[in-house]
Each structure stands twice: as structure tokens, then as C-alpha cells.
Amino acid sequence: MTMIVLATLPMNTRPAAARQDTKQDTTARQDANGTPVRRAPASSVQIRPPLQALRTKGRAAAALRSRIAATKGKVRSTTWHGRASGLRISGNRAMRRISRAGVGWQATGRCTDQNRPYCTSLHSIRYGTLMKTIDLKRRSGCRIVITGGTETGHAHGIYSHGNGYKVDIKHNECIDSYITRKFRFHRTRGDGAALYRNKENDIYAREPDHWDLLLH
């Protein structure tokens, strides 16, 4: 009669090689003085992405910044040509705008009171009128000095100073040359002023001591 003997091994029994690895691992966790050294768990180890992935991410971020910048540029250049061009803005806001753009301002009485003819006021000027004046400086590269705005004392009418459609600017050799060379001569006004017109039908009237601009 044959007898079969079953031997049960303990659950914690591991091969000798595994025990040796465990011993070496324990030894590696101690410094030269025998002080245990804690190791971070594997889950906390940060793995750097491949260099190609970093480059791809950088290019994507750069492209996004370019699209945002282009969009902002389009908004700035088109807003005042649309519905916002007819908005009336305060004198303080208008003065801050021209100051930041490098456009000058001059008044006989050194004042901005809209109700005094010897002042130069920009109060209640149309946003489009102001921005086209700033744009004239940017495109021409010339010095622009505003000498007339919405103050009383100008001729009345729909497209008038009082309604925010007009500004007066000082003569100088640079701006005189730019307007007469860049814009088409239209006709001579009843008072003798030569009128020049651009593609947007804005009128530049050459008066003796200033340019009278009608900016739609």
C-alpha cells in the first residue's frame, strides 16, 4: 500500500534570492552611521516627459498666445469703426487717450471748458473722431496738436464741432505734406479753403492757421 505525505509550506516562505534582495534593500536604506533613510513611495516620483513632448507643448502654447494677440489686435482696430464710433466720451477720458497716444493739445485760454470759445474742449466728442485723429498721427508719423474740439464758437450743423464730428489741428510741414500727398484734392470751399478727401469720405480743410478735420 502506497502512502502519500503532503507537506504544507509556510505562506511567508520566499526563495533565497528574494530574501537576499530584501536584505540588500534594507541595507541600502541605512546611511553610513546606520541611520535608516526613508525613501519616497514610487507614486511620488515625478517622471519628466520626453523632450519632444515638451517642445510640442511649448509650440502649442506659443500658437495660442499668437492667436490671442491677433484677436486683441483685431478688436482694437475695428471697434471704433463700428457701432462704438458714434459713442460720446467725456473730456477727461478723451484727454487721457490723446496723452497716451502722444497727440498734443493747445488752447488759447489754456482751458477745457466746453462753454467758452477760447478753450479747447474734447468733452462729448465722438469716439470715432478721436480715434481717427490718433490714427492720423500713427499713419503719418507727424506731430499732431489739437487746437479745436467741441467747445462753443464753431459753425453749427449735423457734422459740426459741437456734435463731435470735427477737430482742428495745427499746421506743420510734416502733416501738411502728408495730407496733400496722401489724400485726393476734392474742391475749394466757399471761404477759399482747399478740401482733401480720403477713401472713407473724411474731409481735411486747409484753413490759414489750422486744418479743419471732418471725421465721420
PDB file of C-alpha atoms in Angstrom, residues 23-214:
ATOM      1  CA  LYS A  23      18.282  42.132   2.883  1.00  0.00           C
ATOM      2  CA  GLN A  24      20.198  44.231   0.365  1.00  0.00           C
ATOM      3  CA  ASP A  25      17.272  46.646   0.078  1.00  0.00           C
ATOM      4  CA  THR A  26      17.163  47.031   3.875  1.00  0.00           C
ATOM      5  CA  THR A  27      20.887  47.659   3.973  1.00  0.00           C
ATOM      6  CA  ALA A  28      20.551  50.273   1.234  1.00  0.00           C
ATOM      7  CA  ARG A  29      18.076  52.216   3.365  1.00  0.00           C
ATOM      8  CA  GLN A  30      20.668  52.946   6.022  1.00  0.00           C
ATOM      9  CA  ASP A  31      23.317  55.621   5.820  1.00  0.00           C
ATOM     10  CA  ALA A  32      26.950  55.305   6.849  1.00  0.00           C
ATOM     11  CA  ASN A  33      26.050  55.732  10.541  1.00  0.00           C
ATOM     12  CA  GLY A  34      23.387  53.070  10.407  1.00  0.00           C
ATOM     13  CA  THR A  35      20.516  55.600  10.483  1.00  0.00           C
ATOM     14  CA  PRO A  36      17.506  54.438   8.483  1.00  0.00           C
ATOM     15  CA  VAL A  37      16.814  56.541   5.371  1.00  0.00           C
ATOM     16  CA  ARG A  38      13.220  56.894   4.197  1.00  0.00           C
ATOM     17  CA  ARG A  39      12.534  56.536   0.546  1.00  0.00           C
ATOM     18  CA  ALA A  40       9.664  58.199  -1.230  1.00  0.00           C
ATOM     19  CA  PRO A  41       6.988  55.856  -2.470  1.00  0.00           C
ATOM     20  CA  ALA A  42       7.110  55.068  -6.141  1.00  0.00           C
ATOM     21  CA  SER A  43       3.881  57.007  -6.766  1.00  0.00           C
ATOM     22  CA  SER A  44       5.508  60.298  -5.702  1.00  0.00           C
ATOM     23  CA  VAL A  45       8.419  60.033  -8.108  1.00  0.00           C
ATOM     24  CA  GLN A  46       7.996  62.628 -10.896  1.00  0.00           C
ATOM     25  CA  ILE A  47       8.834  61.359 -14.338  1.00  0.00           C
ATOM     26  CA  ARG A  48       9.864  64.084 -16.800  1.00  0.00           C
ATOM     27  CA  PRO A  49       8.133  63.892 -20.175  1.00  0.00           C
ATOM     28  CA  PRO A  50      10.256  63.267 -23.244  1.00  0.00           C
ATOM     29  CA  LEU A  51      11.971  66.307 -24.781  1.00  0.00           C
ATOM     30  CA  GLN A  52       9.794  66.065 -27.885  1.00  0.00           C
ATOM     31  CA  ALA A  53       6.649  66.304 -25.738  1.00  0.00           C
ATOM     32  CA  LEU A  54       7.987  69.431 -24.035  1.00  0.00           C
ATOM     33  CA  ARG A  55       8.742  71.033 -27.391  1.00  0.00           C
ATOM     34  CA  THR A  56       5.281  70.206 -28.705  1.00  0.00           C
ATOM     35  CA  LYS A  57       3.650  71.687 -25.613  1.00  0.00           C
ATOM     36  CA  GLY A  58       5.770  74.834 -25.941  1.00  0.00           C
ATOM     37  CA  ARG A  59       4.817  75.285 -29.583  1.00  0.00           C
ATOM     38  CA  ALA A  60       1.131  74.831 -28.761  1.00  0.00           C
ATOM     39  CA  ALA A  61       1.339  77.479 -26.012  1.00  0.00           C
ATOM     40  CA  ALA A  62       3.131  79.887 -28.355  1.00  0.00           C
ATOM     41  CA  ALA A  63       0.486  79.380 -31.035  1.00  0.00           C
ATOM     42  CA  LEU A  64      -2.271  80.067 -28.507  1.00  0.00           C
ATOM     43  CA  ARG A  65      -0.580  83.300 -27.415  1.00  0.00           C
ATOM     44  CA  SER A  66      -0.272  84.365 -31.048  1.00  0.00           C
ATOM     45  CA  ARG A  67      -3.977  83.732 -31.693  1.00  0.00           C
ATOM     46  CA  ILE A  68      -4.946  85.715 -28.599  1.00  0.00           C
ATOM     47  CA  ALA A  69      -2.681  88.605 -29.595  1.00  0.00           C
ATOM     48  CA  ALA A  70      -4.082  88.612 -33.129  1.00  0.00           C
ATOM     49  CA  THR A  71      -7.638  88.628 -31.816  1.00  0.00           C
ATOM     50  CA  LYS A  72      -6.879  91.519 -29.478  1.00  0.00           C
ATOM     51  CA  GLY A  73      -5.341  93.442 -32.339  1.00  0.00           C
ATOM     52  CA  LYS A  74      -8.417  92.942 -34.491  1.00  0.00           C
ATOM     53  CA  VAL A  75     -10.724  94.090 -31.708  1.00  0.00           C
ATOM     54  CA  ARG A  76      -8.716  97.239 -31.123  1.00  0.00           C
ATOM     55  CA  SER A  77      -8.540  98.144 -34.815  1.00  0.00           C
ATOM     56  CA  THR A  78     -12.188  97.528 -35.673  1.00  0.00           C
ATOM     57  CA  THR A  79     -14.188  98.506 -32.594  1.00  0.00           C
ATOM     58  CA  TRP A  80     -14.186 102.256 -33.208  1.00  0.00           C
ATOM     59  CA  HIS A  81     -15.067 101.731 -36.887  1.00  0.00           C
ATOM     60  CA  GLY A  82     -18.307 100.036 -35.918  1.00  0.00           C
ATOM     61  CA  ARG A  83     -21.102 100.932 -33.550  1.00  0.00           C
ATOM     62  CA  ALA A  84     -18.714 102.365 -30.942  1.00  0.00           C
ATOM     63  CA  SER A  85     -17.556 105.138 -33.295  1.00  0.00           C
ATOM     64  CA  GLY A  86     -20.670 107.178 -32.522  1.00  0.00           C
ATOM     65  CA  LEU A  87     -20.346 106.994 -28.746  1.00  0.00           C
ATOM     66  CA  ARG A  88     -19.731 110.258 -26.929  1.00  0.00           C
ATOM     67  CA  ILE A  89     -16.969 110.192 -24.344  1.00  0.00           C
ATOM     68  CA  SER A  90     -16.058 112.508 -21.505  1.00  0.00           C
ATOM     69  CA  GLY A  91     -13.404 115.176 -21.762  1.00  0.00           C
ATOM     70  CA  ASN A  92     -11.211 113.514 -19.156  1.00  0.00           C
ATOM     71  CA  ARG A  93     -11.282 110.182 -20.966  1.00  0.00           C
ATOM     72  CA  ALA A  94     -10.528 111.855 -24.296  1.00  0.00           C
ATOM     73  CA  MET A  95      -7.587 113.756 -22.823  1.00  0.00           C
ATOM     74  CA  ARG A  96      -6.150 110.562 -21.365  1.00  0.00           C
ATOM     75  CA  ARG A  97      -6.488 108.886 -24.751  1.00  0.00           C
ATOM     76  CA  ILE A  98      -4.608 111.543 -26.696  1.00  0.00           C
ATOM     77  CA  SER A  99      -1.975 111.821 -23.981  1.00  0.00           C
ATOM     78  CA  ARG A 100      -1.196 108.097 -24.180  1.00  0.00           C
ATOM     79  CA  ALA A 101      -1.101 108.301 -27.989  1.00  0.00           C
ATOM     80  CA  GLY A 102       1.298 111.256 -27.997  1.00  0.00           C
ATOM     81  CA  VAL A 103      -1.211 113.685 -29.514  1.00  0.00           C
ATOM     82  CA  GLY A 104      -0.817 117.259 -28.263  1.00  0.00           C
ATOM     83  CA  TRP A 105      -3.431 119.726 -27.094  1.00  0.00           C
ATOM     84  CA  GLN A 106      -3.444 123.522 -27.150  1.00  0.00           C
ATOM     85  CA  ALA A 107      -5.988 126.191 -26.182  1.00  0.00           C
ATOM     86  CA  THR A 108      -5.777 129.965 -26.412  1.00  0.00           C
ATOM     87  CA  GLY A 109      -7.096 130.278 -22.874  1.00  0.00           C
ATOM     88  CA  ARG A 110      -5.318 127.150 -21.606  1.00  0.00           C
ATOM     89  CA  CYS A 111      -8.652 125.683 -20.556  1.00  0.00           C
ATOM     90  CA  THR A 112     -11.031 122.862 -21.463  1.00  0.00           C
ATOM     91  CA  ASP A 113     -14.405 124.475 -20.704  1.00  0.00           C
ATOM     92  CA  GLN A 114     -16.851 123.487 -23.420  1.00  0.00           C
ATOM     93  CA  ASN A 115     -18.881 126.687 -22.938  1.00  0.00           C
ATOM     94  CA  ARG A 116     -16.001 129.100 -23.648  1.00  0.00           C
ATOM     95  CA  PRO A 117     -14.869 129.702 -27.249  1.00  0.00           C
ATOM     96  CA  TYR A 118     -11.234 130.390 -26.276  1.00  0.00           C
ATOM     97  CA  CYS A 119     -10.914 126.945 -24.658  1.00  0.00           C
ATOM     98  CA  THR A 120     -10.255 123.642 -26.412  1.00  0.00           C
ATOM     99  CA  SER A 121     -12.652 121.017 -25.144  1.00  0.00           C
ATOM    100  CA  LEU A 122     -12.963 117.357 -26.075  1.00  0.00           C
ATOM    101  CA  HIS A 123     -15.971 116.765 -23.865  1.00  0.00           C
ATOM    102  CA  SER A 124     -18.679 114.737 -25.644  1.00  0.00           C
ATOM    103  CA  ILE A 125     -16.519 114.163 -28.723  1.00  0.00           C
ATOM    104  CA  ARG A 126     -17.341 111.087 -30.813  1.00  0.00           C
ATOM    105  CA  TYR A 127     -15.106 108.129 -30.072  1.00  0.00           C
ATOM    106  CA  GLY A 128     -14.541 107.518 -33.798  1.00  0.00           C
ATOM    107  CA  THR A 129     -13.474 111.139 -34.347  1.00  0.00           C
ATOM    108  CA  LEU A 130     -10.930 110.938 -31.565  1.00  0.00           C
ATOM    109  CA  MET A 131      -9.558 107.579 -32.705  1.00  0.00           C
ATOM    110  CA  LYS A 132      -9.231 108.726 -36.318  1.00  0.00           C
ATOM    111  CA  THR A 133      -7.222 111.713 -35.118  1.00  0.00           C
ATOM    112  CA  ILE A 134      -4.928 109.375 -33.200  1.00  0.00           C
ATOM    113  CA  ASP A 135      -4.756 107.096 -36.237  1.00  0.00           C
ATOM    114  CA  LEU A 136      -3.681 110.067 -38.389  1.00  0.00           C
ATOM    115  CA  LYS A 137      -0.682 110.560 -36.124  1.00  0.00           C
ATOM    116  CA  ARG A 138       0.234 106.861 -36.235  1.00  0.00           C
ATOM    117  CA  ARG A 139      -0.018 106.593 -40.001  1.00  0.00           C
ATOM    118  CA  SER A 140       1.702 109.872 -40.835  1.00  0.00           C
ATOM    119  CA  GLY A 141       4.388 109.774 -38.152  1.00  0.00           C
ATOM    120  CA  CYS A 142       3.852 113.516 -37.770  1.00  0.00           C
ATOM    121  CA  ARG A 143       3.284 115.602 -34.675  1.00  0.00           C
ATOM    122  CA  ILE A 144      -0.424 116.288 -34.152  1.00  0.00           C
ATOM    123  CA  VAL A 145      -1.669 119.098 -31.901  1.00  0.00           C
ATOM    124  CA  ILE A 146      -5.410 119.573 -31.401  1.00  0.00           C
ATOM    125  CA  THR A 147      -6.440 123.236 -31.190  1.00  0.00           C
ATOM    126  CA  GLY A 148     -10.217 122.889 -31.566  1.00  0.00           C
ATOM    127  CA  GLY A 149     -12.807 120.401 -30.397  1.00  0.00           C
ATOM    128  CA  THR A 150     -16.369 120.544 -29.125  1.00  0.00           C
ATOM    129  CA  GLU A 151     -16.186 123.975 -27.492  1.00  0.00           C
ATOM    130  CA  THR A 152     -18.718 126.642 -28.436  1.00  0.00           C
ATOM    131  CA  GLY A 153     -17.955 129.215 -31.112  1.00  0.00           C
ATOM    132  CA  HIS A 154     -17.816 126.954 -34.189  1.00  0.00           C
ATOM    133  CA  ALA A 155     -20.340 126.770 -37.002  1.00  0.00           C
ATOM    134  CA  HIS A 156     -23.473 124.733 -36.288  1.00  0.00           C
ATOM    135  CA  GLY A 157     -24.716 121.755 -38.262  1.00  0.00           C
ATOM    136  CA  ILE A 158     -25.090 117.996 -38.160  1.00  0.00           C
ATOM    137  CA  TYR A 159     -21.422 117.311 -38.926  1.00  0.00           C
ATOM    138  CA  SER A 160     -20.041 120.025 -36.706  1.00  0.00           C
ATOM    139  CA  HIS A 161     -17.583 120.569 -33.885  1.00  0.00           C
ATOM    140  CA  GLY A 162     -20.417 120.737 -31.365  1.00  0.00           C
ATOM    141  CA  ASN A 163     -21.761 117.361 -32.452  1.00  0.00           C
ATOM    142  CA  GLY A 164     -18.353 115.756 -32.053  1.00  0.00           C
ATOM    143  CA  TYR A 165     -17.525 115.203 -35.738  1.00  0.00           C
ATOM    144  CA  LYS A 166     -14.741 117.750 -36.103  1.00  0.00           C
ATOM    145  CA  VAL A 167     -11.347 118.665 -34.668  1.00  0.00           C
ATOM    146  CA  ASP A 168      -8.857 121.364 -35.597  1.00  0.00           C
ATOM    147  CA  ILE A 169      -5.143 120.572 -35.701  1.00  0.00           C
ATOM    148  CA  LYS A 170      -2.101 122.824 -36.103  1.00  0.00           C
ATOM    149  CA  HIS A 171      -0.177 123.161 -39.341  1.00  0.00           C
ATOM    150  CA  ASN A 172       3.316 121.771 -39.588  1.00  0.00           C
ATOM    151  CA  GLU A 173       5.436 120.837 -42.578  1.00  0.00           C
ATOM    152  CA  CYS A 174       5.109 117.117 -41.948  1.00  0.00           C
ATOM    153  CA  ILE A 175       1.330 116.880 -41.647  1.00  0.00           C
ATOM    154  CA  ASP A 176       0.762 119.412 -44.452  1.00  0.00           C
ATOM    155  CA  SER A 177       2.844 117.296 -46.819  1.00  0.00           C
ATOM    156  CA  TYR A 178       1.205 114.054 -45.696  1.00  0.00           C
ATOM    157  CA  ILE A 179      -2.401 115.233 -46.207  1.00  0.00           C
ATOM    158  CA  THR A 180      -1.822 116.909 -49.578  1.00  0.00           C
ATOM    159  CA  ARG A 181       0.195 113.964 -50.876  1.00  0.00           C
ATOM    160  CA  LYS A 182      -1.842 111.089 -49.427  1.00  0.00           C
ATOM    161  CA  PHE A 183      -5.406 112.340 -49.943  1.00  0.00           C
ATOM    162  CA  ARG A 184      -7.153 113.420 -53.120  1.00  0.00           C
ATOM    163  CA  PHE A 185      -7.964 117.086 -53.715  1.00  0.00           C
ATOM    164  CA  HIS A 186     -11.760 117.410 -53.624  1.00  0.00           C
ATOM    165  CA  ARG A 187     -12.678 121.026 -54.225  1.00  0.00           C
ATOM    166  CA  THR A 188     -12.303 124.565 -52.890  1.00  0.00           C
ATOM    167  CA  ARG A 189     -14.720 125.575 -50.169  1.00  0.00           C
ATOM    168  CA  GLY A 190     -16.687 128.819 -50.268  1.00  0.00           C
ATOM    169  CA  ASP A 191     -14.257 130.518 -47.878  1.00  0.00           C
ATOM    170  CA  GLY A 192     -11.282 129.549 -50.062  1.00  0.00           C
ATOM    171  CA  ALA A 193     -10.119 126.550 -48.045  1.00  0.00           C
ATOM    172  CA  ALA A 194      -8.809 123.639 -50.131  1.00  0.00           C
ATOM    173  CA  LEU A 195     -10.584 120.405 -49.320  1.00  0.00           C
ATOM    174  CA  TYR A 196      -8.930 116.978 -49.418  1.00  0.00           C
ATOM    175  CA  ARG A 197     -10.839 113.729 -49.061  1.00  0.00           C
ATOM    176  CA  ASN A 198      -9.784 110.180 -48.227  1.00  0.00           C
ATOM    177  CA  LYS A 199     -11.398 106.848 -49.142  1.00  0.00           C
ATOM    178  CA  GLU A 200     -13.656 106.990 -46.082  1.00  0.00           C
ATOM    179  CA  ASN A 201     -15.026 110.385 -47.198  1.00  0.00           C
ATOM    180  CA  ASP A 202     -13.370 112.242 -44.342  1.00  0.00           C
ATOM    181  CA  ILE A 203     -12.705 115.874 -45.275  1.00  0.00           C
ATOM    182  CA  TYR A 204      -9.495 117.767 -44.485  1.00  0.00           C
ATOM    183  CA  ALA A 205      -9.953 121.524 -44.954  1.00  0.00           C
ATOM    184  CA  ARG A 206      -6.790 123.623 -45.198  1.00  0.00           C
ATOM    185  CA  GLU A 207      -7.559 126.854 -43.377  1.00  0.00           C
ATOM    186  CA  PRO A 208      -4.956 129.622 -42.890  1.00  0.00           C
ATOM    187  CA  ASP A 209      -3.873 128.728 -39.337  1.00  0.00           C
ATOM    188  CA  HIS A 210      -5.049 125.110 -38.938  1.00  0.00           C
ATOM    189  CA  TRP A 211      -6.527 122.022 -40.568  1.00  0.00           C
ATOM    190  CA  ASP A 212     -10.259 121.566 -40.020  1.00  0.00           C
ATOM    191  CA  LEU A 213     -10.967 117.801 -39.984  1.00  0.00           C
ATOM    192  CA  LEU A 214     -14.406 116.304 -40.571  1.00  0.00           C
TER     193      LEU A 214
END
